[in-house]
XYZ file of C-alpha atoms in Angstrom:
592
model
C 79.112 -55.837 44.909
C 77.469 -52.558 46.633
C 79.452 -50.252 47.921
C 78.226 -49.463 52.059
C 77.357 -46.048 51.383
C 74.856 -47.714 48.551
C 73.573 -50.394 50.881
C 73.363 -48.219 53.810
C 71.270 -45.307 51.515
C 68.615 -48.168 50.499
C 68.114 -49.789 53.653
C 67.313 -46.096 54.833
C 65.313 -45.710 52.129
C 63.503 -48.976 53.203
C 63.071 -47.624 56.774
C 61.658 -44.424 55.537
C 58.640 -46.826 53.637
C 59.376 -45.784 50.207
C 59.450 -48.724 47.749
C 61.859 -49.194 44.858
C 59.757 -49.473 41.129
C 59.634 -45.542 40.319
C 56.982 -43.376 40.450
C 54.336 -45.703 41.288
C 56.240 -46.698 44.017
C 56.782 -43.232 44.916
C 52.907 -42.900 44.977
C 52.333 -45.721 47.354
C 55.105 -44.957 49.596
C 53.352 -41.139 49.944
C 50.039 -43.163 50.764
C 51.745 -45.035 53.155
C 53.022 -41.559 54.627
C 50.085 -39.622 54.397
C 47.793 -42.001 56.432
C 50.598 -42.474 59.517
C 49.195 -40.925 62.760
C 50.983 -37.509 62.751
C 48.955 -34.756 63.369
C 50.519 -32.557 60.320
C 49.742 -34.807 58.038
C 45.409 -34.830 59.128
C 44.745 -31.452 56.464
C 46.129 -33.422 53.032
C 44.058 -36.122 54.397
C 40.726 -34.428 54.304
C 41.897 -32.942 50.976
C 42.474 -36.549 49.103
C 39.105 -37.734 50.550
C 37.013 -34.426 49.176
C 39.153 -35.043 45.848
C 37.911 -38.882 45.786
C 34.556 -38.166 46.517
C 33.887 -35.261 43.259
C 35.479 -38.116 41.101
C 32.630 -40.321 42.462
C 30.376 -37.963 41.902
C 31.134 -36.956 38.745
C 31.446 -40.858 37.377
C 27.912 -41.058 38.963
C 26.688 -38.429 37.536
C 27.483 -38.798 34.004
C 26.168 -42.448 34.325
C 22.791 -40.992 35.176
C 22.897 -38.129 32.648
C 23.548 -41.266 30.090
C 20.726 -43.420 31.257
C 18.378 -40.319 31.360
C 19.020 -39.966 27.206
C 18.924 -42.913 26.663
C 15.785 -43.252 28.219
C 14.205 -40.037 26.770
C 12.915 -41.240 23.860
C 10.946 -44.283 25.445
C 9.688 -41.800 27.454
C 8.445 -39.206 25.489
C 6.795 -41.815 23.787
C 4.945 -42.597 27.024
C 4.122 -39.173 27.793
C 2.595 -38.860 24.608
C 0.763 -42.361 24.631
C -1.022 -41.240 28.440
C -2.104 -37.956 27.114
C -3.478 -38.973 23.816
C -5.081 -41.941 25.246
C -6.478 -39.801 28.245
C -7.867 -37.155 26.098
C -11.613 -38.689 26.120
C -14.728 -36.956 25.867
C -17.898 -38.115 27.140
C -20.951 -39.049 24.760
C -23.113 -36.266 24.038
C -26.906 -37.315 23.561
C -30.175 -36.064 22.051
C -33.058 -35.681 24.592
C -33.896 -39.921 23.116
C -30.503 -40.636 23.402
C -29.605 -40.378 20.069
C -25.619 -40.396 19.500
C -25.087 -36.448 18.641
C -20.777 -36.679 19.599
C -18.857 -39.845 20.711
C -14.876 -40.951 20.930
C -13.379 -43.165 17.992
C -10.168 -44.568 18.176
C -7.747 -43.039 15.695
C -3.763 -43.488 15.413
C -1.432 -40.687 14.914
C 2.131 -41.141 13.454
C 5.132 -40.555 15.507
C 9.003 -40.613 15.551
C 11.999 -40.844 17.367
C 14.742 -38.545 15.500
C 17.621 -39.907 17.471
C 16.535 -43.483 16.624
C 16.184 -42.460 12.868
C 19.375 -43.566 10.856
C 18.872 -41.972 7.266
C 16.035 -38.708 7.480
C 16.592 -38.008 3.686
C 15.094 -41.426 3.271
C 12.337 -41.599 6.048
C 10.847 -37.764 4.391
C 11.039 -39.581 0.696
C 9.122 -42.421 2.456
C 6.714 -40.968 4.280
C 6.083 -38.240 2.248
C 4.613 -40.623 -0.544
C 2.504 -41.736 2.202
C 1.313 -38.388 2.919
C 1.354 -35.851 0.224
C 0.361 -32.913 2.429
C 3.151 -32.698 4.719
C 6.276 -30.357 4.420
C 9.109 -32.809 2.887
C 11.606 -29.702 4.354
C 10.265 -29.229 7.693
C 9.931 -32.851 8.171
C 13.734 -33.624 6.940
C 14.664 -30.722 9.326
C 12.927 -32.417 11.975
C 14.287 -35.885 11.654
C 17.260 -34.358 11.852
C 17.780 -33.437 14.891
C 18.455 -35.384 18.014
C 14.953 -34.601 19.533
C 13.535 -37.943 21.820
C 9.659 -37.393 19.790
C 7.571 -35.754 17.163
C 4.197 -36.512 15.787
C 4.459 -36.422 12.005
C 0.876 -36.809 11.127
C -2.010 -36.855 13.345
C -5.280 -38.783 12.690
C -4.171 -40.753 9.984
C -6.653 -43.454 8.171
C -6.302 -47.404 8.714
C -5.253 -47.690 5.235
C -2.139 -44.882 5.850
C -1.233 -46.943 9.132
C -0.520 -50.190 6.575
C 0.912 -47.976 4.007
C 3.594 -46.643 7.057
C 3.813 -50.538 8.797
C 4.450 -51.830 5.693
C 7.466 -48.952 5.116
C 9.360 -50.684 8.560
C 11.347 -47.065 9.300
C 13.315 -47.721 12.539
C 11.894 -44.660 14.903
C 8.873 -44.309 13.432
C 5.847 -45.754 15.732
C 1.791 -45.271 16.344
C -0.011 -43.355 18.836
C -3.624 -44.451 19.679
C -5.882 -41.291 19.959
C -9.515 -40.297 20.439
C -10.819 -38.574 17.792
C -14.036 -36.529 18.334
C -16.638 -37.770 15.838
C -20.633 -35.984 14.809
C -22.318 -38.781 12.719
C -25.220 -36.686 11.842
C -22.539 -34.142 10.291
C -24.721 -31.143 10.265
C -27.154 -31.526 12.782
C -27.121 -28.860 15.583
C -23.179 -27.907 14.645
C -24.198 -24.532 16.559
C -25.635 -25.838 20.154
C -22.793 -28.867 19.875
C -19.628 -26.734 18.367
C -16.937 -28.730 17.934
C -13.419 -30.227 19.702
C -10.037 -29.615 18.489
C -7.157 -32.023 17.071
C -6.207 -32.980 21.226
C -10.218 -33.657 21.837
C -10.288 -30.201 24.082
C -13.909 -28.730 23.524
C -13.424 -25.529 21.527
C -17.240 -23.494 21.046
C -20.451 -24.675 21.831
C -21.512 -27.807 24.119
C -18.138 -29.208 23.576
C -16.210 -26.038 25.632
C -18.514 -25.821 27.847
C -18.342 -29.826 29.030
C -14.625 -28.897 29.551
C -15.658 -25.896 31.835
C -17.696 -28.481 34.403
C -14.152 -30.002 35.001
C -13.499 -32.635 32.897
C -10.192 -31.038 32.143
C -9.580 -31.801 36.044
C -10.596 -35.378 35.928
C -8.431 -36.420 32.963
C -5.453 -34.150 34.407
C -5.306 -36.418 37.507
C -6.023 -39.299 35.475
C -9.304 -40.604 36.216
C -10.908 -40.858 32.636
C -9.462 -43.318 29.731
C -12.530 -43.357 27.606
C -15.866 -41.835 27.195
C -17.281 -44.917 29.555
C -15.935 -43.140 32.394
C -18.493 -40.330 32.076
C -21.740 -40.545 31.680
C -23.364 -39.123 28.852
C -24.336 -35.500 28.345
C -28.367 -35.792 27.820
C -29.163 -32.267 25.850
C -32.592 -30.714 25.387
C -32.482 -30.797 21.724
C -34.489 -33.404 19.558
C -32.932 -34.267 16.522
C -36.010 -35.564 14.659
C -37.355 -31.962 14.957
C -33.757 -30.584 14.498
C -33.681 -32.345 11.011
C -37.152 -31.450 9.905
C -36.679 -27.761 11.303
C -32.967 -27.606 8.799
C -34.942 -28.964 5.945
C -37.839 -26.782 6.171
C -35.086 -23.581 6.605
C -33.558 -24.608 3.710
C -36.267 -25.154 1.445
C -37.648 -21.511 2.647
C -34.130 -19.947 1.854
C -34.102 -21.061 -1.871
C -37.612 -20.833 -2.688
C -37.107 -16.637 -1.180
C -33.862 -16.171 -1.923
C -32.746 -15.223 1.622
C -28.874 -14.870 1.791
C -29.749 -16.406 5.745
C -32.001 -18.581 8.028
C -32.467 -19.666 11.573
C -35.245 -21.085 13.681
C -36.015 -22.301 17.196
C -37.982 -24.330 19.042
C -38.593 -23.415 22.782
C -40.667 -25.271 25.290
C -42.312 -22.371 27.152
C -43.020 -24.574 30.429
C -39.548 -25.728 30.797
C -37.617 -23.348 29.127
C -35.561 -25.961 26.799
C -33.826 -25.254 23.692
C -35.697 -28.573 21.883
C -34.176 -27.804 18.101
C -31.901 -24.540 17.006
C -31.218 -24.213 13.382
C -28.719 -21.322 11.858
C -27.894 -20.935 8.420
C -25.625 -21.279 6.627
C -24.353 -23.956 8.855
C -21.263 -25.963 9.285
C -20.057 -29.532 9.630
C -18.407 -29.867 13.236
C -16.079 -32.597 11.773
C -14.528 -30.020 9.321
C -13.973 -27.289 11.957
C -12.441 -24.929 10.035
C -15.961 -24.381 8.053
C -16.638 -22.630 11.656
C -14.575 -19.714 11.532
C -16.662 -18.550 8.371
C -18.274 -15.439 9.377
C -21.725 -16.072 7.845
C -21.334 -19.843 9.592
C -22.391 -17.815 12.928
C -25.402 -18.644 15.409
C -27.959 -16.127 14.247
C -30.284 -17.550 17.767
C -27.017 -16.721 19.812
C -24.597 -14.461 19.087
C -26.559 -12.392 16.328
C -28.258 -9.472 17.621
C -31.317 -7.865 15.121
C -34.001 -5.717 15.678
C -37.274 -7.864 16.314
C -39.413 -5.352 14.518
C -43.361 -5.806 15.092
C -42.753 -9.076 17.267
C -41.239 -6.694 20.081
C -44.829 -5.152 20.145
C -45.832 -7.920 22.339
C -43.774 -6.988 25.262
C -45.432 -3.558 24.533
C -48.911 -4.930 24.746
C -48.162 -7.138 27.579
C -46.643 -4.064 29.410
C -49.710 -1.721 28.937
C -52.163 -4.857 29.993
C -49.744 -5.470 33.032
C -50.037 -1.941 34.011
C -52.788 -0.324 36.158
C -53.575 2.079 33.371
C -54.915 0.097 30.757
C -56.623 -3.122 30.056
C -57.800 -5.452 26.821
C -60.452 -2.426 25.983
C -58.269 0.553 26.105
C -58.488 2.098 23.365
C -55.745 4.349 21.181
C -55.558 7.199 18.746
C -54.011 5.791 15.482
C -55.550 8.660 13.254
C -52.494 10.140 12.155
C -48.467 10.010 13.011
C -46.366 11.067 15.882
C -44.098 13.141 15.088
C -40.515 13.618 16.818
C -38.616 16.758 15.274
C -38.249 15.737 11.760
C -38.974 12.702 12.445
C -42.476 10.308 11.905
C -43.878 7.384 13.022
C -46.472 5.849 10.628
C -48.560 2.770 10.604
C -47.033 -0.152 7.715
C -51.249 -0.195 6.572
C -52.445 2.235 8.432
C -56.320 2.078 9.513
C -56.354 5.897 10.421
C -58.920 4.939 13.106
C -58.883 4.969 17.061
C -57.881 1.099 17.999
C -58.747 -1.038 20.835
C -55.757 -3.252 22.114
C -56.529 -6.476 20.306
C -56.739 -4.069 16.711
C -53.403 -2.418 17.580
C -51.539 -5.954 17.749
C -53.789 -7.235 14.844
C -53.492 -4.353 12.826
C -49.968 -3.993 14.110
C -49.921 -0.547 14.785
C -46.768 1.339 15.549
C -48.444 4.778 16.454
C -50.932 2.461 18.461
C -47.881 0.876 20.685
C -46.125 3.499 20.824
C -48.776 5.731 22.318
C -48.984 2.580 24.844
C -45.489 3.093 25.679
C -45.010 6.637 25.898
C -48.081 7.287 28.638
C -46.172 4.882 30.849
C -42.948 6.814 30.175
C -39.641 6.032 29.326
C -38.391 4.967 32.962
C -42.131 2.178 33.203
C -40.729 0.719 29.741
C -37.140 0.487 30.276
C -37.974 -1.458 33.664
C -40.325 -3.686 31.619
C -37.773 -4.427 29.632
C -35.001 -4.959 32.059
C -37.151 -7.739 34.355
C -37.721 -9.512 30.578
C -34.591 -10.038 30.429
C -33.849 -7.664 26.949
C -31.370 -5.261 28.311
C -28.565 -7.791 29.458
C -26.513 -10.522 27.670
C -28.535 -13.742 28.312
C -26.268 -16.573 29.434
C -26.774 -20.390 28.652
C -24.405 -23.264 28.573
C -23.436 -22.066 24.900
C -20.040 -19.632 25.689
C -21.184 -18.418 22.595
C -23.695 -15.321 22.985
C -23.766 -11.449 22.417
C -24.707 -8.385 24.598
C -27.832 -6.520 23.187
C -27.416 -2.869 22.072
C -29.211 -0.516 23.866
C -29.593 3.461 23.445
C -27.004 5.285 25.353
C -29.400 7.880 25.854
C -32.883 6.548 26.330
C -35.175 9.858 26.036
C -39.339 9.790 24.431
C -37.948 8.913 20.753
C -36.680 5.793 21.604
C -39.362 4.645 23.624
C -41.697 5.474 20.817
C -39.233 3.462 18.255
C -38.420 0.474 20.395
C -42.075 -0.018 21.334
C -42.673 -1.109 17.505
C -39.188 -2.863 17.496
C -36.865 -0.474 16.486
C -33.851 1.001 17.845
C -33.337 -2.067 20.019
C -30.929 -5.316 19.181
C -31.205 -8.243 20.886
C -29.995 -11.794 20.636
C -33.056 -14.032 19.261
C -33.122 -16.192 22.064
C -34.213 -13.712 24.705
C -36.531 -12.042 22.696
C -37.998 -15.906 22.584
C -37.394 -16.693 26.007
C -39.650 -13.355 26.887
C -42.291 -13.701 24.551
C -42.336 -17.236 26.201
C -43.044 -16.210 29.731
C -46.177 -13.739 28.146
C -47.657 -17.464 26.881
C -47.041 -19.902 29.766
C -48.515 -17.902 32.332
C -46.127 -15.111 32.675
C -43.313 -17.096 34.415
C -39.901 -16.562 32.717
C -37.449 -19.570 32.567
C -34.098 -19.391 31.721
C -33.262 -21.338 28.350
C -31.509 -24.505 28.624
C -29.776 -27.033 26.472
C -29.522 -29.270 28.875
C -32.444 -31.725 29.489
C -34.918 -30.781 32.366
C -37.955 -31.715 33.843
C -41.067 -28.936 34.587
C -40.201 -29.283 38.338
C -36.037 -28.516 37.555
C -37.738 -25.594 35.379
C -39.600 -24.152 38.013
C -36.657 -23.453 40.446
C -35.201 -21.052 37.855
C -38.526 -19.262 37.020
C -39.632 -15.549 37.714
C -42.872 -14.051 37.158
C -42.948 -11.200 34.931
C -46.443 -10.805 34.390
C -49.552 -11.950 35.954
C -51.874 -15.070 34.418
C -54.580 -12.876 33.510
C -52.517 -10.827 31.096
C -50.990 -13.839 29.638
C -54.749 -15.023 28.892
C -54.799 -11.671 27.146
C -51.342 -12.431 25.198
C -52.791 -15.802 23.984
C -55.791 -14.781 22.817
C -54.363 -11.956 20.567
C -51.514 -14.145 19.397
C -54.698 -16.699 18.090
C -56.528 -13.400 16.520
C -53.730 -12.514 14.750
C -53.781 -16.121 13.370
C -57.211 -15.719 12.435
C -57.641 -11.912 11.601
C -54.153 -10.572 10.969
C -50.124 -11.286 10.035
C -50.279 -14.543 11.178
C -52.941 -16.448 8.856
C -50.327 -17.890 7.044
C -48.858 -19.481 9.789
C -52.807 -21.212 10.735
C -52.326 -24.928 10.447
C -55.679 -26.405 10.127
C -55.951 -28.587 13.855
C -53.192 -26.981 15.580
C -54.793 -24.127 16.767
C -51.783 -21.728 16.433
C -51.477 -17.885 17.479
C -48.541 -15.955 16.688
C -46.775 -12.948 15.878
C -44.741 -11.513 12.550
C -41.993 -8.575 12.269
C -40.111 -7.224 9.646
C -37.678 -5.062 10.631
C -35.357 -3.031 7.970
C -31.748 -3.354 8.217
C -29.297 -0.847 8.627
C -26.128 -0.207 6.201
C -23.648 2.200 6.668
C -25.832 3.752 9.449
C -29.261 4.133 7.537
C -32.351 2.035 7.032
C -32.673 0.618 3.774
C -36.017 0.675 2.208
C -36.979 -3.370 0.836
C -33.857 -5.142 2.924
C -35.933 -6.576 5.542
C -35.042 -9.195 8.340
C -38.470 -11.493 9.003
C -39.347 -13.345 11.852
C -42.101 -14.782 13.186
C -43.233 -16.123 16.853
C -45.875 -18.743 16.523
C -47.135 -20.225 20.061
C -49.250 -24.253 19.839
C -51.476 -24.838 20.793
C -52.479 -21.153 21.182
C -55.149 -22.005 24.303
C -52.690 -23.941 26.287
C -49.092 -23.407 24.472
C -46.407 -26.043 24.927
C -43.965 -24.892 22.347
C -42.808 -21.803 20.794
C -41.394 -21.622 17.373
C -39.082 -19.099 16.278
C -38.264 -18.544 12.371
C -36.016 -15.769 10.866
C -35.466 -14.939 6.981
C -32.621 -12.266 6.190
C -33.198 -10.488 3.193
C -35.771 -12.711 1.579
C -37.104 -11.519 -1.694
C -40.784 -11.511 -3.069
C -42.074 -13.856 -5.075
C -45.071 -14.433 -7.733
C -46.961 -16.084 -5.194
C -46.358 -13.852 -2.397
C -47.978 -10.607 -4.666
C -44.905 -8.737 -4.812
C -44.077 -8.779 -0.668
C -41.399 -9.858 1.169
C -42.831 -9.087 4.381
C -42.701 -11.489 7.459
C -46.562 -12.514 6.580
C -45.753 -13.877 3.584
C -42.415 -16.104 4.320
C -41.145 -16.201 7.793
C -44.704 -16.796 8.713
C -45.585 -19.613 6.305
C -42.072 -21.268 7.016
C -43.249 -21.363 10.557
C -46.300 -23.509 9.560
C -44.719 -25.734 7.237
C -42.299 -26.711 10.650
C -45.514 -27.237 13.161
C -46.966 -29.158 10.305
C -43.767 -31.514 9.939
C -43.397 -32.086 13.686
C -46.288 -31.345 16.094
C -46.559 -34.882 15.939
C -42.931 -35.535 17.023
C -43.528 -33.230 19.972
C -47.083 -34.866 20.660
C -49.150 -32.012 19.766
C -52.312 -33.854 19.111
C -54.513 -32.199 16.175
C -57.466 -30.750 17.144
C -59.892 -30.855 14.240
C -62.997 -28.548 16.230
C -61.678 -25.581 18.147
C -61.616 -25.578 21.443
C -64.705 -24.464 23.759
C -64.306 -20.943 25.444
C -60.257 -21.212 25.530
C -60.346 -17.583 26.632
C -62.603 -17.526 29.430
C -61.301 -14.264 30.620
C -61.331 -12.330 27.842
C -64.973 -13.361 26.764
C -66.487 -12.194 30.254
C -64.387 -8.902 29.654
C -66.306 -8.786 26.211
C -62.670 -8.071 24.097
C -62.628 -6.975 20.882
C -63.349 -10.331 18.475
C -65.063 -12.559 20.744
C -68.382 -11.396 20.148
């Protein structure tokens, strides 16, 4: 029985609202306390809320850190999936719509670390698959707790089996586009080439990716090539092929350590075949970064030697000073300090215009420069477009190299071609505009029509000296350099040069670069062909020369032979009546 003092202590106890069991009772009876209505107790209050709250917080907050790993690795894998599967390129197309680039699916191998329970095992097992790949870097890898990473990219159909069949938990397949060339070869320069992610990297390729299709697949609007139309380029690869072969065959049978060729239509200014060699396949990219794999039309820069004369020519007819019967002291050489200019076969004679470009006469043009002076034939050559870096929708192209200080002596050089670089493809772009009436038209790869053309053109000279250019271009054909170039019913005109090159600072006497301009039909030109030997070496049949005459000039023919019919050139088997109007009522030197 309970003392009072006991009983009376309790019931107190009672009153108070604490409740017998301990400390948990302890903790509910301060509860109890804590939320009476007394204003001392409001402060502990606001404290035990703020304290319930972080708990909340934190629990919550933990629970979403948890669901976000767990998640990760799902979606990595969809990151992945949207950007490999948006990576797609557009079709790019011949001027016939011939496939020149297109999309293939391809599947790339992927895993999920975390997911992967024993890595020594998935390397030994997937490195049997795939010889190439690091066995260390790839254990390190699977070893960590990374959400994704691609183990091998663009693997074949018969490595996806070999890896389903292997049923590693973490280990998955990515579709991908793969960028594909099926005529391997064919125009690697003008198309250039994508990377392992489909992103255009030189050529065509980059600069598709410059007119914003980057943009478009960044916000998601392309999943496949259908979504674009495709890119219709200039080029035809039925001349491309026959224009390789014909390079090729040239090459070997001249031992040239290099080739290149063009074909330019002068009216609308588009690129129709370019061929550099050596070449590379676009769908080995690597071959690319060769240095002698570059694109001798683009980037290289040469002198043009004798074909530069034309622009000299053209500039003297142009002026008010001389026209097609001018006539100019070739007797004996200029001389310049130490220095001489001589004629290659020199006729030691006075020579009318038409002689000095048949004859090719570098006292002859040179005199033609120099009594317009130096400021006349820089400007000349600044509206033709030789004394800036010529832009086209290749990123690929190369400033020329012009004198520092431009005084009489260079004048006098680069009149016959000398002491000037240039890319190819302005040189051919100006000799162009002297053929097709004197208008100068951008080059293109792009497919356009003669109207597109014509918003883009200048005039540079007037018709009646490009009358003049076309009939000395067909002389020279019949008369000089260029007979070897004369396809019987094609009526072709034309131009050689064969320019030394320079080692270590110095011409060297026998190391020649060739090239040769021929224009057909020479009346009426539609096309201009471009062809370029480096180095080539003479032969029995060619009498001991290497000159342009007797290989870049014949290689030329060989090419209008193979395709004037693919570029609907009809043969002509009688020459035409009076093509040069002009120059027979001026009574010019060979019409008589």
């Amino acid at each position: 029985m309970s003392s009072p003092d006991r009983d009376q202590t309790e019931s107190e106890a009672l009153a108070d609202g604490e409740l017998p069991g301990g400390l948990f009772g302890g903790f509910i009876a301060g509860l109890r306390e804590l939320f009476r209505l007394r204003g001392d107790k409001g402060r502990a209050r606001i404290g035990l809320a703020a304290f319930a709250f972080t708990i909340l917080f934190t629990v919550l907050s933990g629970r979403l850190v948890q669901l976000g790993i767990a998640a990760d690795d799902e979606e990595a894998v969809r990151r992945a999936s949207v950007s490999s599967l948006g990576t797609a390129r557009p079709d790019i197309v011949d001027r016939n719509g011939e496939i020149l680039a297109t999309d293939v699916m391809s599947y790339s191998v992927f895993a999920e670390p975390r997911n992967i329970i024993d890595p020594d095992e998935a390397t030994e097992l997937l490195t049997a698959v795939f010889p190439d790949l690091d066995s260390r870097r790839l254990r390190e890898q699977l070893s960590t707790e990374r959400g994704f990473i691609y183990v091998k990219r663009e693997i074949s159909p018969r490595q996806r089996a070999e890896v389903h069949r292997l049923g590693i938990p973490g280990v998955g397949f990515l579709p991908e586009h793969k960028r594909v060339y099926p005529n391997g070869f064919a125009a690697a320069h003008v198309l250039g080439y994508a990377n392992i992610d489909n992103e255009g990297i030189a050529g065509i390729e980059k600069w598709v990716d410059g007119q914003g299709l980057q943009d478009l697949e960044g916000v998601g609007l392309l999943k496949s090539a259908a979504d674009l139309a495709p890119v219709a380029l200039s080029l035809d690869l039925r001349v491309q092929h026959a224009m390789r072969d014909e390079l090729l065959k040239a090459m070997a049978e001249f031992r040239a350590i290099a080739a290149a060729g063009l074909v330019l239509d002068v009216r609308t200014g588009e690129v129709v075949a370019l061929v550099s060699l050596p070449d590379f396949d676009p769908n080995n990219p690597v071959e690319a970064q060769e240095a002698e794999n570059i694109n001798r039309i683009n980037v290289g820069v040469y002198e043009m030697g004798s074909t530069l004369k034309a622009l000299t020519v053209a500039m003297a007819l142009e002026s008010d000073e001389f026209d097609i019967n001018s006539t100019f002291d070739a007797r004996a050489p200029l001389q310049f300090g130490r220095q001489r200019i001589r004629d290659y076969r020199g006729q030691n004679r006075i020579l009318n215009v038409p002689e000095v470009f048949v004859h090719s006469s570098n006292i002859g043009t040179a005199r033609m420069a120099l009594e317009l002076g130096v400021e006349h034939h820089r400007e000349f050559l600044r509206r033709t477009g030789q004394l800036e870096r010529l832009q086209t929708e290749l990123p690929e192209n190369a400033a020329p190299l012009v004198p520092s200080r431009w005084t009489e002596i260079n004048t006098a050089t680069i009149a016959f071609g000398h002491g000037l670089a240039v890319a190819p493809l302005q040189a051919a772009m100006a000799t162009a505009a002297l053929v097709n009436g004197g208008m100068m038209i951008p080059p293109t790869f792009i497919k356009r029509t003669e109207e597109e053309a014509r918003h883009h053109a200048t005039r540079v000279i007037s018709e009646q000296t490009s009358e003049a250019m076309r009939y000395v271009m067909r002389l020279n054909a019949e008369r000089g350099s260029a007979g070897n170039s004369a396809i019987a019913g094609f009526y072709v005109g034309g131009k050689t040069g064969s320019a030394q090159k320079v080692v270590d600072g110095r011409y060297v006497e026998g190391l020649l670069l060739t090239t040769f301009f021929a224009v057909a039909p020479a009346d009426d030109p539609r096309y201009l062909f471009l062809t370029i030997l480096d180095e080539p070496k003479a032969t029995p049949d060619t009498h001991g020369f290497n000159t342009a005459g007797w290989n870049a000039a014949p290689t030329a023919g060989n090419i209008i032979k193979r395709t004037a019919h693919l570029l609907d050139i009809p043969p002509r088997f009688n020459p035409p009546e009076q093509p040069f109007p002009l120059m027979t009522r001026l009574g010019a030197w060979g019409t008589q």
